[in-house]
Amino acid sequence: MEIPTDIGNLSNISYLSLRENNFSGEIPPSIQKMEELEVADLCDNNLEGTLPQWLADTDIKYLLLSNNKFSGSLPPHLFQSQSFLALILSYNNLSGALPETIGEASRMKILILSSNRFFGTVPPSISKLGLRLLDLSCNKFSGNEFPIFNPNSSLAYIDFSFNKLSGEVPVTFPLVVKVLLLNENEFSGVLPQEIAKFSQLQYLNLQSNNIGGEIPNFLSQMSSLIILNLRNNSFNGSIPISLSNLSALQILDLSYNNLSGKIPLGFGNLTGMINNHDVPAKPFGQIPFPSSIAMARHVNWTSFWDGKVHILHNLEVFWKKFERGLPIQNIQIYTFLDLSNNQLSGEIPDSLGRLKSLKSLNLSNNNFFGGIPRSFGGLQRIESLDLSHNNFSGEIPHTFGNLLQLSNLDLSNNKLEGRIPGGSQMDSMNDPNSYANNSGLCGMQIKLPCEEIPSKPKQVKEKMVKKSNSSETWFSWKMVVIGYPFGFLSTILALYVTDYFYIA
């Protein structure tokens, strides 16, 4: 079914939403007649064809065309519009290089071109836009040169993830940037010190690049960081203790690197992982727009607070062994620490047990040894705990019975022994794979009964009693053996003296 051509007769409409109606065909030209139209939401349909150039000649301020089947390149005339405030074209089949005229849409505040087939370099002129949000993720952009944005501009959200961008990590962004997503590219080298100038940055994602060297201490200067994701790179050396100064940090992912050494003792002081986060806060500040954009409240991944808008992707995290998308607007209730798949060693500091707000802790595939800290029983909100593939020994602390929210546990491939502790949640942790390849675990969770082993003092006592009884028995018979002939001779002598054996 196509959009009716007579829709243009609705000349007094300012907000048009036709999303999720399975419309097909092209955008009808009659929409040009809707002179009062400010918001056109045609998302989640099967509309196709190229984008008509006449869209730039309308007074539409917010054009939402995501999740359709539009194809072809972007018409250069589209960015000569002086009315567009938001252009959202994600999840289509658009392709080609971005036009150099992209910087001429001077009023544009939101530009989302994610999940298409655009390629080539990012045009330098894009920095001329007065954007608050720029999303070019999930395309095929390449090159190692980046637009130089005005350091004083208001661009707060930048997403270049899932492309083929290369070179050193770029730092030519505005100082007020709050979200910087550069993951899943081909960046290399070491982290440039200039990145520390982004003092308002709250979410930095550099996952799955080729960045190496040691994790620099200057990251601790970025005191606003809530999420730091350096997963799947080539970082080496030890984890700097200075990271424990990031008091707002709630999600830290350093997994799949070549890190070595011990976990810093100061990690138990990560305030963002200690404090409770019961009330969801407004993440990453607010990106202010005219209040009329509230009419577009049905846009994908959009949340509204006080007439202001956030358009943020779900947060992708590895949780309970799977990559999951978590609603970014609820970031305050999530806390994760992932140090897995490195070469870390030593004993786990007891101070980690103070991170009572942690939802997920993953220390798997390292070289940790010693006992599992009893303090882990203080991880009140832990839901996922993975300590597998290490060299932990001794018993599983009985304090695990206090972990009332635990739903995913993996202690496999260690050297643990003894009884698996019980508890309302621990009794339900009955997957044998969670305890596989340990030296001597037993318990109802793995259907292996624990034999009653007497305590050591009792064993010693019984041994002493047995030894005493044995000694007494030996002594008794020895005295009999010695005493019998002695008594016999004494009797004979007495009888002899009394002439009992007298012979006449």
XYZ file of C-alpha atoms in Angstrom:
504
model
C 0.000 0.000 0.000
C 1.357 3.406 -0.972
C 0.930 6.685 0.875
C -2.216 8.335 -0.587
C -1.404 11.206 -2.929
C -4.197 13.340 -1.518
C -2.338 13.520 1.801
C -1.138 16.919 0.561
C -4.619 18.278 1.198
C -3.901 18.237 4.941
C -2.480 21.708 4.636
C -2.799 22.649 8.320
C -0.965 19.606 9.711
C 2.297 20.372 11.527
C 3.075 16.855 12.746
C 2.666 13.832 10.468
C 3.417 10.320 11.723
C 2.922 7.372 9.381
C 5.416 5.039 11.015
C 4.901 1.264 11.160
C 2.164 1.129 8.528
C 3.913 -1.057 5.947
C 3.709 1.693 3.330
C 5.654 1.030 0.142
C 6.523 3.016 -2.942
C 7.983 6.503 -2.997
C 7.302 9.616 -0.942
C 4.413 11.367 -2.693
C 5.309 14.843 -4.066
C 1.999 16.146 -2.744
C 3.616 16.458 0.685
C 5.117 19.699 -0.655
C 1.663 21.252 -0.332
C 1.671 20.779 3.446
C 3.044 24.226 4.169
C 2.617 23.971 7.958
C 4.401 20.618 8.221
C 7.347 20.660 10.669
C 7.743 16.982 11.607
C 7.479 14.202 9.026
C 7.883 10.777 10.610
C 7.773 8.002 7.990
C 10.007 5.517 9.849
C 9.575 1.739 9.877
C 7.903 1.235 6.533
C 8.947 -0.177 3.155
C 9.363 3.093 1.313
C 11.884 2.956 -1.499
C 13.517 4.827 -4.334
C 15.920 7.744 -4.104
C 15.400 10.672 -1.807
C 13.623 13.446 -3.727
C 15.493 16.747 -3.958
C 12.311 18.721 -3.383
C 12.475 17.759 0.324
C 15.064 20.510 0.726
C 12.560 23.094 -0.529
C 9.939 22.368 2.131
C 9.668 23.875 5.599
C 10.064 20.487 7.275
C 12.308 20.801 10.305
C 12.480 17.179 11.416
C 12.645 14.563 8.650
C 12.584 11.008 9.997
C 12.958 8.267 7.372
C 14.822 5.520 9.219
C 14.244 1.809 8.673
C 12.967 1.900 5.110
C 14.415 0.806 1.765
C 15.659 4.054 0.307
C 18.658 3.640 -1.992
C 21.055 5.652 -4.103
C 23.254 8.532 -3.016
C 22.266 11.613 -1.083
C 21.287 14.483 -3.377
C 23.623 17.458 -2.756
C 20.644 19.820 -2.826
C 19.312 18.099 0.306
C 21.921 19.847 2.441
C 21.174 23.278 1.054
C 18.006 23.344 3.085
C 17.804 26.155 5.610
C 14.939 24.514 7.491
C 16.238 21.073 8.513
C 17.033 20.745 12.209
C 17.108 16.949 12.229
C 17.733 14.504 9.388
C 17.459 10.847 10.363
C 18.103 8.358 7.548
C 19.426 5.338 9.417
C 18.737 1.715 8.426
C 18.279 2.154 4.689
C 20.245 1.121 1.605
C 21.745 4.526 0.860
C 25.250 4.480 -0.578
C 28.007 6.522 -2.188
C 30.179 9.282 -0.797
C 28.719 12.090 1.268
C 28.373 15.293 -0.764
C 30.752 18.169 -0.039
C 27.694 20.404 0.321
C 26.872 18.627 3.570
C 28.242 21.585 5.515
C 25.756 24.045 4.018
C 22.777 22.946 6.127
C 23.621 25.572 8.690
C 20.626 25.017 11.002
C 20.960 21.246 11.327
C 21.358 19.939 14.894
C 20.905 16.170 14.444
C 22.369 14.128 11.586
C 21.972 10.350 11.724
C 23.135 8.349 8.706
C 23.956 5.094 10.492
C 23.473 1.588 9.095
C 23.700 2.380 5.397
C 26.378 1.754 2.762
C 28.141 5.085 2.600
C 31.855 4.986 1.838
C 34.813 7.256 1.275
C 36.184 9.828 3.684
C 34.164 11.946 6.073
C 33.874 15.352 4.327
C 35.756 18.135 6.153
C 32.793 20.453 5.577
C 30.688 18.439 8.015
C 32.466 20.341 10.790
C 30.691 23.522 9.666
C 27.334 22.192 10.818
C 26.121 23.407 14.184
C 25.411 19.829 15.230
C 24.605 18.562 18.673
C 24.525 14.914 17.550
C 26.378 13.171 14.691
C 25.970 9.468 13.960
C 27.789 7.938 10.972
C 28.123 4.459 12.460
C 27.776 1.151 10.633
C 28.916 2.275 7.198
C 32.113 1.875 5.185
C 33.842 5.189 5.800
C 37.627 4.985 5.567
C 40.730 7.140 5.685
C 42.892 8.583 8.421
C 41.991 12.273 8.139
C 39.153 13.723 10.170
C 37.175 16.932 10.117
C 38.495 19.580 12.481
C 35.555 20.689 14.579
C 35.389 24.021 16.311
C 36.555 23.255 19.864
C 33.824 25.545 21.189
C 30.933 24.045 19.215
C 28.067 22.225 20.940
C 28.551 18.783 19.369
C 28.055 16.447 22.329
C 27.409 13.037 20.747
C 29.742 11.555 18.097
C 29.436 8.028 16.742
C 31.896 6.816 14.078
C 31.763 3.168 15.188
C 31.713 0.161 12.847
C 33.563 1.686 9.911
C 37.033 1.278 8.404
C 38.634 4.417 9.774
C 42.364 4.178 10.446
C 45.384 6.059 11.747
C 45.839 7.371 15.258
C 42.835 7.999 17.477
C 41.448 11.386 16.369
C 41.161 14.215 18.883
C 39.835 17.029 16.659
C 36.466 17.152 18.405
C 34.710 19.857 20.432
C 35.703 20.190 24.072
C 32.131 19.604 25.246
C 31.801 16.142 23.701
C 30.111 13.768 26.133
C 29.838 10.596 24.034
C 32.655 9.484 21.718
C 32.206 6.110 20.006
C 35.131 5.022 17.818
C 34.850 1.268 18.344
C 35.107 -1.381 15.634
C 37.495 0.511 13.355
C 41.163 0.171 12.452
C 42.754 2.798 14.679
C 46.311 2.067 15.790
C 49.208 3.576 17.704
C 48.958 4.661 21.323
C 46.325 6.782 22.977
C 47.170 10.461 22.377
C 47.481 12.592 25.486
C 45.241 15.222 23.876
C 42.243 12.991 24.558
C 42.433 14.039 28.196
C 41.296 17.545 27.227
C 37.745 16.227 26.881
C 36.991 16.841 30.529
C 33.230 16.441 30.033
C 33.503 13.098 28.254
C 31.309 10.499 29.927
C 31.332 7.603 27.471
C 34.502 6.588 25.596
C 34.369 3.439 23.478
C 37.531 2.316 21.658
C 36.706 -1.391 21.552
C 38.070 -3.618 18.764
C 40.818 -1.506 17.241
C 44.589 -2.003 17.085
C 45.537 0.475 19.805
C 48.572 -0.568 21.856
C 51.076 0.527 24.448
C 50.360 0.896 28.142
C 47.091 2.292 29.411
C 48.125 5.898 30.124
C 47.796 7.558 33.503
C 46.319 10.694 31.960
C 42.989 8.892 31.550
C 42.516 9.510 35.256
C 42.154 13.219 34.451
C 38.859 12.502 32.666
C 36.930 12.619 35.898
C 33.498 12.623 34.232
C 33.919 9.183 32.651
C 31.036 6.836 33.379
C 31.900 4.221 30.737
C 35.411 3.316 29.557
C 35.625 0.497 27.019
C 39.101 -0.514 25.787
C 38.123 -4.112 25.025
C 39.895 -6.141 22.330
C 42.951 -4.023 21.614
C 46.683 -4.556 22.155
C 47.236 -2.740 25.443
C 50.060 -4.190 27.553
C 51.754 -3.577 30.862
C 49.976 -3.283 34.180
C 46.669 -1.643 34.968
C 47.472 1.854 36.257
C 46.326 2.420 39.815
C 45.361 5.943 38.761
C 42.200 4.543 37.125
C 40.820 4.097 40.627
C 40.551 7.905 40.781
C 37.718 7.843 38.241
C 35.024 8.265 40.858
C 32.119 8.350 38.379
C 33.154 5.170 36.557
C 30.429 2.523 36.436
C 31.504 0.380 33.504
C 35.144 -0.553 32.892
C 36.007 -3.097 30.204
C 39.706 -3.903 29.706
C 39.170 -7.456 28.469
C 40.963 -9.140 25.564
C 44.249 -7.266 25.817
C 47.754 -8.249 26.927
C 47.643 -6.728 30.389
C 49.785 -8.283 33.130
C 50.527 -7.792 36.814
C 48.070 -7.531 39.672
C 44.722 -5.819 40.091
C 45.429 -2.469 41.769
C 44.358 -2.388 45.415
C 42.720 0.973 44.761
C 40.053 -0.628 42.549
C 38.091 -1.262 45.695
C 37.619 2.515 45.915
C 35.810 2.968 42.590
C 32.987 5.061 44.003
C 30.754 4.583 40.963
C 30.785 0.831 41.611
C 30.196 1.177 45.341
C 27.275 3.570 45.555
C 23.752 2.347 44.971
C 22.043 3.515 41.783
C 18.377 2.975 42.506
C 17.010 5.967 40.597
C 17.796 6.138 36.866
C 19.465 9.439 36.110
C 19.610 11.399 32.897
C 22.651 9.987 31.140
C 25.359 12.092 29.571
C 23.763 15.390 30.487
C 21.168 16.733 28.091
C 21.323 17.742 24.474
C 19.068 20.800 24.252
C 16.751 21.313 21.298
C 13.674 23.403 20.659
C 10.720 22.029 22.582
C 8.858 21.294 19.343
C 11.099 18.292 18.741
C 9.106 16.571 21.448
C 6.578 15.877 18.718
C 9.063 13.382 17.307
C 9.034 11.356 20.482
C 8.501 8.072 18.681
C 11.876 8.144 16.975
C 13.938 5.006 17.536
C 16.217 5.118 20.587
C 14.838 8.463 21.675
C 14.058 9.442 25.266
C 12.639 12.671 26.525
C 13.062 14.570 29.738
C 11.696 18.053 30.379
C 11.145 18.788 26.693
C 14.712 17.906 25.815
C 15.834 14.974 23.731
C 18.433 12.257 23.752
C 18.909 10.042 20.737
C 21.255 7.322 21.912
C 21.883 3.758 20.837
C 21.520 0.983 23.363
C 24.675 0.317 25.332
C 26.365 -2.839 24.015
C 27.994 -4.800 26.843
C 29.203 -8.362 27.380
C 27.088 -9.680 30.187
C 26.435 -13.275 31.223
C 28.645 -14.494 28.357
C 26.626 -12.709 25.670
C 26.717 -9.312 24.032
C 23.601 -7.490 25.116
C 22.017 -4.162 24.357
C 21.037 -2.288 27.500
C 18.877 0.851 27.425
C 21.258 3.768 27.723
C 18.723 5.880 29.598
C 18.993 3.407 32.502
C 22.776 3.512 32.664
C 22.698 4.469 36.337
C 21.535 0.983 37.357
C 24.325 -0.873 35.510
C 27.829 -1.414 36.867
C 30.306 -3.785 35.211
C 33.976 -4.664 35.648
C 35.524 -6.909 32.991
C 39.241 -7.759 33.140
C 38.944 -11.139 31.428
C 41.238 -12.663 28.800
C 44.467 -10.978 29.819
C 47.609 -12.204 31.567
C 46.819 -10.786 34.987
C 48.099 -12.690 38.010
C 48.463 -12.598 41.771
C 45.798 -12.837 44.441
C 42.525 -10.956 44.171
C 42.499 -7.989 46.563
C 39.871 -8.212 49.301
C 38.933 -4.617 48.518
C 36.998 -5.724 45.411
C 34.347 -7.002 47.783
C 33.468 -3.392 48.546
C 32.063 -2.851 45.045
C 28.586 -3.668 46.311
C 26.875 -2.012 43.351
C 28.497 -4.310 40.767
C 26.093 -6.200 38.513
C 28.768 -8.146 36.639
C 32.356 -9.110 37.490
C 34.433 -11.062 34.969
C 37.996 -12.080 35.841
C 38.103 -15.225 33.710
C 40.989 -16.479 31.564
C 43.841 -14.988 33.560
C 46.489 -16.407 35.914
C 45.026 -15.445 39.281
C 45.828 -17.762 42.198
C 45.135 -18.112 45.899
C 41.735 -18.247 47.496
C 38.575 -16.525 46.366
C 38.133 -13.580 48.775
C 35.459 -14.052 51.425
C 34.693 -10.367 50.904
C 32.956 -11.296 47.618
C 29.989 -12.111 49.803
C 29.541 -8.332 50.061
C 28.760 -7.954 46.350
C 25.119 -7.435 47.174
C 23.899 -6.738 43.629
C 26.069 -9.105 41.662
C 24.137 -11.016 39.004
C 26.976 -12.436 36.952
C 30.290 -13.669 38.405
C 32.876 -15.372 36.187
C 36.151 -16.533 37.760
C 36.747 -19.460 35.393
C 40.060 -20.523 33.830
C 42.388 -19.360 36.588
C 44.329 -21.081 39.378
C 42.083 -20.345 42.339
C 42.405 -22.913 45.123
C 40.817 -23.741 48.452
C 37.125 -23.710 49.223
C 34.399 -21.535 47.753
C 33.704 -18.979 50.503
C 30.557 -19.711 52.498
C 29.759 -15.995 52.112
C 28.568 -16.787 48.571
C 25.334 -17.741 50.280
C 24.715 -14.007 50.742
C 24.621 -13.315 46.983
C 20.857 -13.110 46.641
C 20.785 -11.682 43.097
C 23.299 -14.074 41.562
C 21.950 -15.723 38.412
C 25.099 -16.593 36.455
C 28.141 -18.220 38.067
C 31.216 -19.799 36.474
C 34.005 -21.198 38.661
C 35.151 -23.875 36.231
C 38.759 -24.771 35.435
C 40.363 -23.884 38.749
C 41.685 -25.899 41.696
C 38.774 -25.469 44.063
C 37.743 -28.130 46.575
C 35.346 -28.779 49.384
C 31.632 -28.265 49.764
C 29.852 -25.835 47.445
C 28.092 -23.391 49.789
C 24.329 -23.273 49.900
C 21.854 -20.438 50.021
C 18.650 -19.314 48.378
C 20.508 -18.451 45.152
C 23.511 -20.748 45.429
C 21.191 -23.760 45.625
C 19.902 -22.811 42.171
C 23.426 -22.560 40.698
C 23.225 -26.230 39.700
C 24.765 -26.257 36.231
C 27.654 -28.767 36.444
C 29.562 -26.782 33.817
C 29.859 -23.936 36.315
C 32.103 -26.105 38.509
C 33.779 -28.354 35.930
C 37.489 -29.233 36.060
C 38.150 -28.498 39.712
C 40.037 -30.870 41.985
C 37.535 -31.808 44.649
C 34.220 -29.979 44.802
C 31.121 -31.638 46.172
C 27.582 -30.613 46.993
C 23.973 -30.888 45.976
C 24.496 -28.462 43.068
C 26.561 -31.047 41.193
C 24.784 -34.088 42.724
C 27.963 -35.269 44.401
C 27.523 -35.867 48.136
C 30.226 -34.717 50.494
C 31.609 -37.515 52.714
C 31.645 -36.876 56.437
C 35.315 -36.256 57.147
C 36.183 -36.096 60.884
C 37.852 -32.961 62.041
C 41.593 -33.018 62.613
C 41.507 -32.645 66.449
C 39.178 -35.665 66.686
C 41.521 -37.701 64.506
C 44.473 -36.822 66.716
C 42.533 -37.642 69.866
C 41.391 -41.014 68.522
C 44.927 -41.786 67.432
C 46.210 -40.938 70.889
C 43.520 -43.110 72.539
C 44.372 -46.011 70.251
C 48.062 -45.561 70.980
C 47.357 -45.410 74.716
C 45.187 -48.523 74.653
C 47.822 -50.320 72.634
C 50.497 -49.324 75.121
C 48.375 -50.480 78.025
C 47.760 -53.840 76.378
C 51.449 -54.289 75.604
C 52.383 -53.311 79.146
C 49.849 -55.739 80.687
C 51.043 -58.716 78.713
C 54.670 -57.779 79.304
C 54.076 -57.746 83.037
C 52.347 -61.098 82.811
C 55.278 -62.558 80.941
C 57.760 -61.093 83.391
C 55.635 -61.634 86.495
C 54.726 -65.259 85.896
C 58.208 -66.800 86.231
C 59.108 -64.390 88.996
C 56.021 -65.400 91.015
C 56.596 -69.078 90.343
C 60.161 -68.964 91.599
C 59.113 -66.966 94.659
C 56.511 -69.583 95.562
C 58.954 -72.447 95.152
C 61.522 -70.656 97.296
C 58.984 -70.052 100.073
C 57.958 -73.676 100.101
C 61.566 -74.711 100.153
C 62.274 -72.501 103.138
C 59.314 -73.960 105.044
C 60.585 -77.456 104.379
C 57.622 -78.228 102.089
C 60.014 -80.131 99.904
C 61.782 -81.781 102.944
C 62.948 -85.421 102.251
C 63.420 -87.686 105.135
